[in-house]
N, CA, C and O atoms as a Tinker XYZ file with bonds, in Angstrom:
   428  protein
     1  N     71.002000   63.420000  116.866000    73     2
     2  CA    71.132000   64.524000  116.027000    64     1     3
     3  C     72.133000   65.889000  117.195000    63     2     4     5
     4  O     72.157000   66.191000  118.388000    81     3
     5  N     72.673000   66.242000  116.174000    73     3     6
     6  CA    73.834000   67.389000  116.684000    64     5     7
     7  C     72.591000   68.471000  117.183000    63     6     8     9
     8  O     71.364000   68.428000  117.097000    81     7
     9  N     73.549000   69.446000  117.742000    73     7    10
    10  CA    72.993000   70.250000  118.613000    64     9    11
    11  C     72.781000   71.080000  116.751000    63    10    12    13
    12  O     71.651000   71.519000  116.538000    81    11
    13  N     73.356000   71.164000  116.109000    73    11    14
    14  CA    73.458000   72.408000  114.942000    64    13    15
    15  C     71.805000   71.479000  114.188000    63    14    16    17
    16  O     70.643000   71.875000  114.271000    81    15
    17  N     72.203000   70.516000  113.676000    73    15    18
    18  CA    71.217000   70.017000  113.354000    64    17    19
    19  C     69.272000   70.109000  113.674000    63    18    20    21
    20  O     68.336000   70.166000  112.877000    81    19
    21  N     69.315000   70.084000  115.275000    73    19    22
    22  CA    68.547000   70.964000  115.977000    64    21    23
    23  C     68.215000   72.082000  115.866000    63    22    24    25
    24  O     67.030000   72.310000  115.619000    81    23
    25  N     68.905000   72.878000  115.973000    73    23    26
    26  CA    69.008000   74.483000  115.785000    64    25    27
    27  C     68.752000   74.840000  114.294000    63    26    28    29
    28  O     68.553000   76.019000  113.999000    81    27
    29  N     68.749000   73.901000  113.371000    73    27    30
    30  CA    68.223000   73.990000  111.553000    64    29    31
    31  C     66.841000   73.286000  111.796000    63    30    32    33
    32  O     65.669000   73.661000  111.764000    81    31
    33  N     67.336000   72.375000  111.995000    73    31    34
    34  CA    65.242000   71.771000  112.669000    64    33    35
    35  C     64.187000   72.442000  113.853000    63    34    36    37
    36  O     63.362000   71.711000  114.403000    81    35
    37  N     64.282000   73.772000  114.162000    73    35    38
    38  CA    63.695000   74.395000  114.648000    64    37    39
    39  C     63.573000   74.949000  114.181000    63    38    40    41
    40  O     62.365000   75.163000  114.085000    81    39
    41  N     64.121000   75.541000  113.631000    73    39    42
    42  CA    64.109000   77.093000  111.974000    64    41    43
    43  C     63.165000   76.748000  110.830000    63    42    44    45
    44  O     62.279000   77.490000  110.405000    81    43
    45  N     63.521000   75.305000  110.301000    73    43    46
    46  CA    63.476000   74.852000  109.314000    64    45    47
    47  C     61.710000   74.494000  109.819000    63    46    48    49
    48  O     60.720000   74.453000  109.089000    81    47
    49  N     61.778000   74.338000  110.879000    73    47    50
    50  CA    59.964000   74.020000  111.471000    64    49    51
    51  C     59.192000   74.803000  111.329000    63    50    52    53
    52  O     58.155000   74.681000  110.675000    81    51
    53  N     59.737000   76.195000  112.196000    73    51    54
    54  CA    59.576000   76.844000  112.658000    64    53    55
    55  C     58.677000   78.241000  112.213000    63    54    56    57
    56  O     58.091000   79.117000  112.850000    81    55
    57  N     58.934000   77.907000  110.555000    73    55    58
    58  CA    58.499000   79.143000  109.120000    64    57    59
    59  C     58.267000   78.278000  108.328000    63    58    60    61
    60  O     58.930000   77.303000  107.974000    81    59
    61  N     57.216000   78.676000  108.018000    73    59    62
    62  CA    56.354000   78.588000  106.384000    64    61    63
    63  C     57.229000   78.083000  105.429000    63    62    64    65
    64  O     57.393000   76.986000  104.895000    81    63
    65  N     57.821000   79.346000  105.350000    73    63    66
    66  CA    59.164000   79.665000  103.949000    64    65    67
    67  C     60.089000   80.192000  104.499000    63    66    68    69
    68  O     60.047000   81.381000  104.815000    81    67
    69  N     61.399000   79.212000  104.795000    73    67    70
    70  CA    63.021000   79.732000  104.951000    64    69    71
    71  C     63.663000   79.968000  104.002000    63    70    72    73
    72  O     63.180000   79.427000  103.007000    81    71
    73  N     64.497000   80.498000  103.818000    73    71    74
    74  CA    65.846000   80.857000  103.071000    64    73    75
    75  C     66.903000   80.617000  103.742000    63    74    76    77
    76  O     67.302000   81.242000  104.725000    81    75
    77  N     67.424000   79.638000  103.191000    73    75    78
    78  CA    68.638000   79.807000  103.940000    64    77    79
    79  C     70.209000   80.543000  102.973000    63    78    80    81
    80  O     70.940000   79.935000  102.191000    81    79
    81  N     70.278000   81.702000  103.325000    73    79    82
    82  CA    71.106000   82.146000  102.348000    64    81    83
    83  C     72.866000   82.898000  102.767000    63    82    84    85
    84  O     73.549000   82.725000  103.776000    81    83
    85  N     73.126000   83.676000  101.616000    73    83    86
    86  CA    74.577000   84.364000  102.017000    64    85    87
    87  C     73.775000   85.819000  102.092000    63    86    88    89
    88  O     73.289000   86.348000  101.093000    81    87
    89  N     73.705000   86.433000  103.542000    73    87    90
    90  CA    73.542000   88.032000  103.533000    64    89    91
    91  C     72.056000   87.839000  103.976000    63    90    92    93
    92  O     71.376000   86.965000  104.512000    81    91
    93  N     71.885000   89.203000  103.438000    73    91    94
    94  CA    69.976000   89.096000  104.028000    64    93    95
    95  C     69.963000   89.287000  102.791000    63    94    96    97
    96  O     70.731000   89.234000  101.830000    81    95
    97  N     67.975000   89.731000  103.241000    73    95    98
    98  CA    67.015000   90.041000  102.125000    64    97    99
    99  C     67.432000   91.538000  101.313000    63    98   100   101
   100  O     67.261000   91.804000  100.124000    81    99
   101  N     67.787000   92.045000  101.951000    73    99   102
   102  CA    68.386000   93.265000  101.831000    64   101   103
   103  C     69.140000   93.850000  101.428000    63   102   104   105
   104  O     69.120000   94.940000  100.857000    81   103
   105  N     70.594000   92.584000  101.912000    73   103   106
   106  CA    72.082000   93.062000  100.957000    64   105   107
   107  C     72.205000   91.479000  101.174000    63   106   108   109
   108  O     72.607000   91.066000  102.262000    81   107
   109  N     71.824000   90.486000  100.030000    73   107   110
   110  CA    72.292000   89.566000   99.524000    64   109   111
   111  C     74.121000   89.160000   99.314000    63   110   112   113
   112  O     74.614000   89.622000   98.285000    81   111
   113  N     74.792000   88.580000   99.967000    73   111   114
   114  CA    75.956000   88.584000   99.487000    64   113   115
   115  C     76.172000   88.028000   98.281000    63   114   116   117
   116  O     77.155000   88.499000   97.708000    81   115
   117  N     75.580000   87.173000   97.688000    73   115   118
   118  CA    76.094000   86.074000   96.528000    64   117   119
   119  C     75.057000   86.624000   95.192000    63   118   120   121
   120  O     74.240000   87.495000   95.492000    81   119
   121  N     75.074000   86.294000   94.221000    73   119   122
   122  CA    74.142000   86.405000   92.791000    64   121   123
   123  C     73.322000   85.639000   92.788000    63   122   124   125
   124  O     72.251000   85.817000   92.207000    81   123
   125  N     73.732000   84.235000   93.663000    73   123   126
   126  CA    72.263000   83.274000   93.897000    64   125   127
   127  C     71.853000   83.449000   95.161000    63   126   128   129
   128  O     71.046000   82.569000   95.460000    81   127
   129  N     71.986000   83.934000   95.722000    73   127   130
   130  CA    71.151000   84.671000   96.895000    64   129   131
   131  C     70.302000   85.307000   96.585000    63   130   132   133
   132  O     69.083000   85.372000   96.744000    81   131
   133  N     71.321000   85.970000   95.942000    73   131   134
   134  CA    69.878000   87.407000   95.260000    64   133   135
   135  C     68.714000   87.105000   94.688000    63   134   136   137
   136  O     67.615000   87.377000   95.171000    81   135
   137  N     69.007000   86.269000   93.160000    73   135   138
   138  CA    68.055000   85.814000   92.504000    64   137   139
   139  C     67.062000   84.595000   93.607000    63   138   140   141
   140  O     65.945000   84.287000   93.192000    81   139
   141  N     67.380000   84.197000   94.482000    73   139   142
   142  CA    66.206000   83.757000   95.160000    64   141   143
   143  C     65.483000   84.567000   95.755000    63   142   144   145
   144  O     64.291000   84.520000   95.450000    81   143
   145  N     65.922000   85.613000   96.826000    73   143   146
   146  CA    65.374000   86.101000   97.334000    64   145   147
   147  C     64.341000   87.188000   96.126000    63   146   148   149
   148  O     63.370000   87.735000   96.649000    81   147
   149  N     64.517000   87.391000   94.975000    73   147   150
   150  CA    63.718000   88.040000   93.990000    64   149   151
   151  C     62.761000   86.992000   93.727000    63   150   152   153
   152  O     61.583000   87.183000   94.031000    81   151
   153  N     63.106000   85.975000   93.228000    73   151   154
   154  CA    61.778000   84.826000   93.384000    64   153   155
   155  C     61.377000   84.833000   94.427000    63   154   156   157
   156  O     61.469000   83.614000   94.571000    81   155
   157  N     61.036000   85.119000   95.228000    73   155   158
   158  CA    60.342000   84.721000   96.175000    64   157   159
   159  C     59.866000   86.229000   96.364000    63   158   160   161
   160  O     58.637000   86.288000   96.372000    81   159
   161  N     60.399000   87.287000   96.496000    73   159   162
   162  CA    59.383000   88.365000   96.309000    64   161   163
   163  C     58.442000   88.535000   94.897000    63   162   164   165
   164  O     57.375000   89.136000   94.770000    81   163
   165  N     59.140000   87.872000   94.003000    73   163   166
   166  CA    58.057000   87.736000   93.206000    64   165   167
   167  C     56.991000   87.139000   93.323000    63   166   168   169
   168  O     56.043000   87.588000   92.677000    81   167
   169  N     56.777000   85.925000   94.184000    73   167   170
   170  CA    56.120000   85.567000   94.528000    64   169   171
   171  C     55.225000   85.886000   95.470000    63   170   172   173
   172  O     54.499000   84.959000   95.830000    81   171
   173  N     55.047000   87.062000   96.035000    73   171   174
   174  CA    54.982000   87.702000   97.030000    64   173   175
   175  C     54.846000   87.198000   98.445000    63   174   176   177
   176  O     54.117000   87.674000   99.315000    81   175
   177  N     55.750000   86.043000   98.557000    73   175   178
   178  CA    55.465000   85.513000  100.165000    64   177   179
   179  C     55.818000   85.868000  100.854000    63   178   180   181
   180  O     56.708000   86.697000  100.664000    81   179
   181  N     55.425000   85.549000  102.180000    73   179   182
   182  CA    56.779000   86.299000  103.185000    64   181   183
   183  C     57.515000   84.881000  103.838000    63   182   184   185
   184  O     56.994000   83.824000  104.192000    81   183
   185  N     58.976000   85.329000  103.840000    73   183   186
   186  CA    59.821000   84.279000  104.293000    64   185   187
   187  C     60.423000   85.070000  105.393000    63   186   188   189
   188  O     60.504000   86.238000  105.773000    81   187
   189  N     60.894000   83.608000  105.796000    73   187   190
   190  CA    62.243000   84.137000  106.767000    64   189   191
   191  C     63.431000   83.592000  106.546000    63   190   192   193
   192  O     63.535000   82.456000  106.083000    81   191
   193  N     64.377000   84.286000  106.829000    73   191   194
   194  CA    66.037000   84.027000  105.867000    64   193   195
   195  C     66.989000   84.411000  106.906000    63   194   196   197
   196  O     66.957000   85.351000  107.700000    81   195
   197  N     68.070000   83.232000  106.682000    73   195   198
   198  CA    69.165000   82.571000  107.614000    64   197   199
   199  C     70.280000   82.990000  106.725000    63   198   200   201
   200  O     70.472000   82.593000  105.576000    81   199
   201  N     71.281000   84.193000  107.681000    73   199   202
   202  CA    72.477000   84.009000  107.333000    64   201   203
   203  C     73.517000   83.229000  107.061000    63   202   204   205
   204  O     74.266000   83.036000  108.018000    81   203
   205  N     73.776000   82.760000  106.137000    73   203   206
   206  CA    75.040000   82.006000  107.033000    64   205   207
   207  C     76.218000   82.279000  107.195000    63   206   208   209
   208  O     76.948000   81.497000  107.805000    81   207
   209  N     76.856000   83.900000  106.492000    73   207   210
   210  CA    77.677000   83.746000  106.923000    64   209   211
   211  C     78.296000   84.394000  108.175000    63   210   212   213
   212  O     79.436000   84.851000  108.257000    81   211
   213  N     77.294000   84.355000  109.195000    73   211   214
   214  CA    76.673000   84.847000  110.144000    64   213   215
   215  C     76.720000   83.945000  111.019000    63   214   216   217
   216  O     76.450000   84.292000  112.169000    81   215
   217  N     77.130000   82.286000  110.718000    73   215   218
   218  CA    77.146000   81.372000  111.420000    64   217   219
   219  C     77.312000   80.171000  110.684000    63   218   220   221
   220  O     76.573000   79.492000  109.971000    81   219
   221  N     79.152000   80.062000  111.269000    73   219   222
   222  CA    79.865000   78.744000  109.952000    64   221   223
   223  C     79.132000   77.557000  110.776000    63   222   224   225
   224  O     78.845000   76.710000  109.930000    81   223
   225  N     78.727000   77.144000  111.982000    73   223   226
   226  CA    77.556000   75.928000  111.955000    64   225   227
   227  C     76.906000   75.967000  111.337000    63   226   228   229
   228  O     76.480000   74.862000  110.999000    81   227
   229  N     76.526000   76.696000  110.933000    73   227   230
   230  CA    74.548000   76.582000  110.595000    64   229   231
   231  C     75.561000   76.514000  109.003000    63   230   232   233
   232  O     75.510000   75.500000  108.308000    81   231
   233  N     76.209000   77.414000  108.703000    73   231   234
   234  CA    76.825000   77.513000  107.195000    64   233   235
   235  C     77.310000   75.759000  106.710000    63   234   236   237
   236  O     76.924000   75.239000  105.663000    81   235
   237  N     78.126000   75.136000  107.633000    73   235   238
   238  CA    78.186000   73.943000  107.355000    64   237   239
   239  C     77.020000   72.663000  107.897000    63   238   240   241
   240  O     77.091000   71.549000  107.377000    81   239
   241  N     76.329000   72.860000  108.607000    73   239   242
   242  CA    75.227000   72.087000  108.890000    64   241   243
   243  C     74.435000   72.226000  107.960000    63   242   244   245
   244  O     74.584000   71.221000  107.264000    81   243
   245  N     73.527000   72.990000  107.434000    73   243   246
   246  CA    72.832000   73.249000  106.279000    64   245   247
   247  C     73.063000   72.524000  105.201000    63   246   248   249
   248  O     72.140000   72.678000  104.402000    81   247
   249  N     73.839000   71.837000  104.835000    73   247   250
   250  CA    75.096000   71.233000  103.134000    64   249   251
   251  C     74.311000   69.679000  103.743000    63   250   252   253
   252  O     73.590000   68.948000  103.064000    81   251
   253  N     74.738000   69.452000  105.312000    73   251   254
   254  CA    74.290000   67.843000  106.096000    64   253   255
   255  C     73.133000   67.926000  105.555000    63   254   256   257
   256  O     72.678000   67.666000  104.442000    81   255
   257  N     72.385000   68.674000  107.338000    73   255   258
   258  CA    70.563000   68.524000  107.165000    64   257   259
   259  C     69.881000   67.870000  105.629000    63   258   260   261
   260  O     69.421000   66.729000  105.588000    81   259
   261  N     69.916000   68.996000  104.149000    73   259   262
   262  CA    69.544000   68.891000  103.316000    64   261   263
   263  C     70.424000   68.107000  102.305000    63   262   264   265
   264  O     70.109000   67.967000  101.123000    81   263
   265  N     71.826000   67.487000  103.003000    73   263   266
   266  CA    72.416000   66.813000  101.529000    64   265   267
   267  C     72.293000   67.596000  100.657000    63   266   268   269
   268  O     72.050000   67.057000   99.577000    81   267
   269  N     72.355000   68.703000  100.636000    73   267   270
   270  CA    72.448000   69.672000   99.386000    64   269   271
   271  C     73.611000   70.311000   99.744000    63   270   272   273
   272  O     73.658000   70.882000  100.833000    81   271
   273  N     74.976000   70.307000   98.676000    73   271   274
   274  CA    76.078000   71.204000   98.711000    64   273   275
   275  C     76.413000   72.718000   98.878000    63   274   276   277
   276  O     77.371000   73.269000   99.420000    81   275
   277  N     75.205000   73.261000   98.175000    73   275   278
   278  CA    75.197000   74.751000   97.605000    64   277   279
   279  C     74.214000   75.798000   98.433000    63   278   280   281
   280  O     73.146000   75.185000   98.453000    81   279
   281  N     73.974000   77.257000   99.238000    73   279   282
   282  CA    74.135000   78.101000   99.234000    64   281   283
   283  C     73.706000   78.820000   98.524000    63   282   284   285
   284  O     74.520000   79.534000   97.939000    81   283
   285  N     72.283000   78.999000   98.221000    73   283   286
   286  CA    71.314000   79.408000   99.101000    64   285   287
   287  C     70.459000   78.047000   98.920000    63   286   288   289
   288  O     70.398000   77.344000   97.911000    81   287
   289  N     69.592000   77.797000  100.599000    73   287   290
   290  CA    68.586000   76.951000  100.278000    64   289   291
   291  C     66.910000   77.343000  101.028000    63   290   292   293
   292  O     66.601000   78.076000  101.967000    81   291
   293  N     65.968000   76.340000   99.966000    73   291   294
   294  CA    65.004000   76.898000   99.808000    64   293   295
   295  C     64.077000   75.598000  100.650000    63   294   296   297
   296  O     64.173000   74.517000  100.070000    81   295
   297  N     63.206000   75.583000  101.931000    73   295   298
   298  CA    63.044000   75.106000  102.745000    64   297   299
   299  C     60.554000   75.636000  103.024000    63   298   300   301
   300  O     60.061000   76.500000  103.749000    81   299
   301  N     59.875000   74.692000  102.138000    73   299   302
   302  CA    58.843000   75.273000  102.690000    64   301   303
   303  C     57.548000   74.044000  103.135000    63   302   304   305
   304  O     57.539000   72.865000  102.780000    81   303
   305  N     56.401000   74.826000  104.099000    73   303   306
   306  CA    56.531000   73.855000  105.404000    64   305   307
   307  C     57.462000   73.044000  105.465000    63   306   308   309
   308  O     56.925000   72.057000  104.962000    81   307
   309  N     58.988000   72.594000  105.846000    73   307   310
   310  CA    59.548000   71.703000  106.144000    64   309   311
   311  C     60.325000   71.284000  105.766000    63   310   312   313
   312  O     61.222000   70.810000  106.463000    81   311
   313  N     60.319000   71.272000  104.179000    73   311   314
   314  CA    60.298000   70.765000  102.954000    64   313   315
   315  C     61.689000   70.383000  101.902000    63   314   316   317
   316  O     61.608000   69.201000  101.568000    81   315
   317  N     62.666000   70.926000  101.429000    73   315   318
   318  CA    63.690000   71.198000  100.803000    64   317   319
   319  C     63.139000   70.740000   99.695000    63   318   320   321
   320  O     62.704000   69.628000   99.393000    81   319
   321  N     63.241000   72.111000   98.919000    73   319   322
   322  CA    62.868000   72.442000   97.574000    64   321   323
   323  C     64.517000   72.610000   97.060000    63   322   324   325
   324  O     64.967000   71.582000   96.554000    81   323
   325  N     65.096000   73.325000   97.103000    73   323   326
   326  CA    66.181000   73.306000   96.056000    64   325   327
   327  C     67.337000   74.299000   96.735000    63   326   328   329
   328  O     67.450000   74.710000   97.890000    81   327
   329  N     68.080000   74.498000   95.643000    73   327   330
   330  CA    68.267000   76.083000   95.638000    64   329   331
   331  C     67.905000   77.247000   94.314000    63   330   332   333
   332  O     66.773000   77.364000   93.845000    81   331
   333  N     68.610000   77.718000   94.039000    73   331   334
   334  CA    68.468000   79.130000   93.196000    64   333   335
   335  C     68.273000   78.767000   91.956000    63   334   336   337
   336  O     67.375000   79.379000   91.377000    81   335
   337  N     68.914000   77.846000   91.279000    73   335   338
   338  CA    68.558000   76.544000   90.021000    64   337   339
   339  C     67.691000   76.659000   90.056000    63   338   340   341
   340  O     66.968000   77.481000   89.493000    81   339
   341  N     67.402000   75.562000   90.994000    73   339   342
   342  CA    66.200000   74.730000   91.394000    64   341   343
   343  C     64.886000   75.928000   91.307000    63   342   344   345
   344  O     63.747000   75.677000   90.914000    81   343
   345  N     65.227000   76.836000   91.631000    73   343   346
   346  CA    63.984000   78.376000   92.335000    64   345   347
   347  C     63.566000   78.492000   90.915000    63   346   348   349
   348  O     62.494000   78.110000   90.447000    81   347
   349  N     64.480000   79.031000   90.330000    73   347   350
   350  CA    64.308000   79.572000   88.767000    64   349   351
   351  C     63.247000   78.660000   88.175000    63   350   352   353
   352  O     62.018000   78.729000   88.197000    81   351
   353  N     63.860000   78.024000   87.786000    73   351   354
   354  CA    63.369000   76.354000   86.749000    64   353   355
   355  C     62.148000   75.950000   87.508000    63   354   356   357
   356  O     61.574000   75.195000   86.724000    81   355
   357  N     61.469000   76.025000   88.535000    73   355   358
   358  CA    60.481000   75.881000   89.380000    64   357   359
   359  C     59.389000   76.429000   88.901000    63   358   360   361
   360  O     58.381000   75.907000   88.424000    81   359
   361  N     59.953000   78.591000   89.235000    73   359   362
   362  CA    59.404000   79.408000   89.005000    64   361   363
   363  C     58.677000   80.137000   87.314000    63   362   364   365
   364  O     57.639000   80.769000   87.117000    81   363
   365  N     59.813000   79.668000   86.323000    73   363   366
   366  CA    60.025000   79.636000   85.026000    64   365   367
   367  C     58.526000   78.627000   84.840000    63   366   368   369
   368  O     57.644000   79.134000   84.147000    81   367
   369  N     58.276000   77.355000   85.392000    73   367   370
   370  CA    57.884000   76.948000   84.764000    64   369   371
   371  C     56.317000   76.858000   85.532000    63   370   372   373
   372  O     55.599000   75.865000   85.414000    81   371
   373  N     55.918000   78.139000   86.371000    73   371   374
   374  CA    54.716000   77.771000   87.356000    64   373   375
   375  C     55.131000   76.938000   88.725000    63   374   376   377
   376  O     54.935000   77.358000   89.865000    81   375
   377  N     55.720000   75.726000   88.397000    73   375   378
   378  CA    55.690000   74.743000   89.979000    64   377   379
   379  C     55.984000   75.479000   91.211000    63   378   380   381
   380  O     55.412000   75.140000   92.246000    81   379
   381  N     56.692000   76.306000   91.207000    73   379   382
   382  CA    56.816000   77.278000   92.232000    64   381   383
   383  C     55.351000   78.228000   93.155000    63   382   384   385
   384  O     54.771000   78.157000   94.239000    81   383
   385  N     55.314000   78.807000   92.284000    73   383   386
   386  CA    53.852000   79.161000   92.499000    64   385   387
   387  C     52.755000   77.710000   93.159000    63   386   388   389
   388  O     52.326000   77.406000   94.272000    81   387
   389  N     52.680000   77.289000   92.164000    73   387   390
   390  CA    52.128000   76.423000   92.453000    64   389   391
   391  C     52.128000   75.558000   93.599000    63   390   392   393
   392  O     51.061000   75.170000   94.076000    81   391
   393  N     53.653000   75.100000   94.258000    73   391   394
   394  CA    53.595000   74.410000   95.398000    64   393   395
   395  C     53.044000   75.327000   96.327000    63   394   396   397
   396  O     52.114000   75.134000   97.110000    81   395
   397  N     53.841000   76.526000   96.120000    73   395   398
   398  CA    53.398000   77.111000   97.537000    64   397   399
   399  C     51.877000   77.282000   97.530000    63   398   400   401
   400  O     51.521000   77.062000   98.688000    81   399
   401  N     51.012000   77.517000   96.916000    73   399   402
   402  CA    49.058000   77.596000   96.603000    64   401   403
   403  C     48.931000   75.940000   97.346000    63   402   404   405
   404  O     47.911000   75.685000   97.986000    81   403
   405  N     50.007000   74.903000   97.204000    73   403   406
   406  CA    49.160000   73.916000   97.450000    64   405   407
   407  C     49.650000   73.385000   98.926000    63   406   408   409
   408  O     49.022000   72.479000   99.474000    81   407
   409  N     51.070000   74.127000   99.695000    73   407   410
   410  CA    51.161000   74.795000  101.054000    64   409   411
   411  C     50.928000   75.405000  101.639000    63   410   412   413
   412  O     51.467000   75.744000  102.692000    81   411
   413  N     49.653000   75.898000  100.931000    73   411   414
   414  CA    48.445000   77.253000  101.437000    64   413   415
   415  C     49.178000   78.721000  101.920000    63   414   416   417
   416  O     48.954000   79.368000  102.943000    81   415
   417  N     49.975000   78.961000  100.994000    73   415   418
   418  CA    51.094000   80.465000  101.935000    64   417   419
   419  C     50.990000   81.485000  100.968000    63   418   420   421
   420  O     51.768000   81.589000  100.020000    81   419
   421  N     50.019000   82.258000  101.195000    73   419   422
   422  CA    49.222000   83.234000  100.983000    64   421   423
   423  C     50.365000   83.983000  100.238000    63   422   424   425
   424  O     51.523000   83.586000  100.371000    81   423
   425  N     50.126000   84.848000   99.608000    73   423   426
   426  CA    50.874000   86.221000   98.610000    64   425   427
   427  C     49.896000   86.956000   98.970000    63   426   428
   428  O     49.825000   88.122000   98.582000    81   427
């Protein structure tokens, strides 16, 4: 496992909910990241965030780690959930809230 993969694995495994995004929750740097933050905030869960714009190794490495080509990327209890489109679909269907509940993520 590469050093970058190890760093990403450590971040993913150290946080119940983590969002790899462009920017920060207070200042998202793209519309998709902004939407992902809004969804998580609406769910009322605490989450860690990683600004991929601050670390090019993480920005490229997360795409390899998840085998998913776009950012943002959401992980819950170490499991890759998806990007903002998947988050929105799951949220609208109540599936994201159900996943958070099943994984015992309190709001």
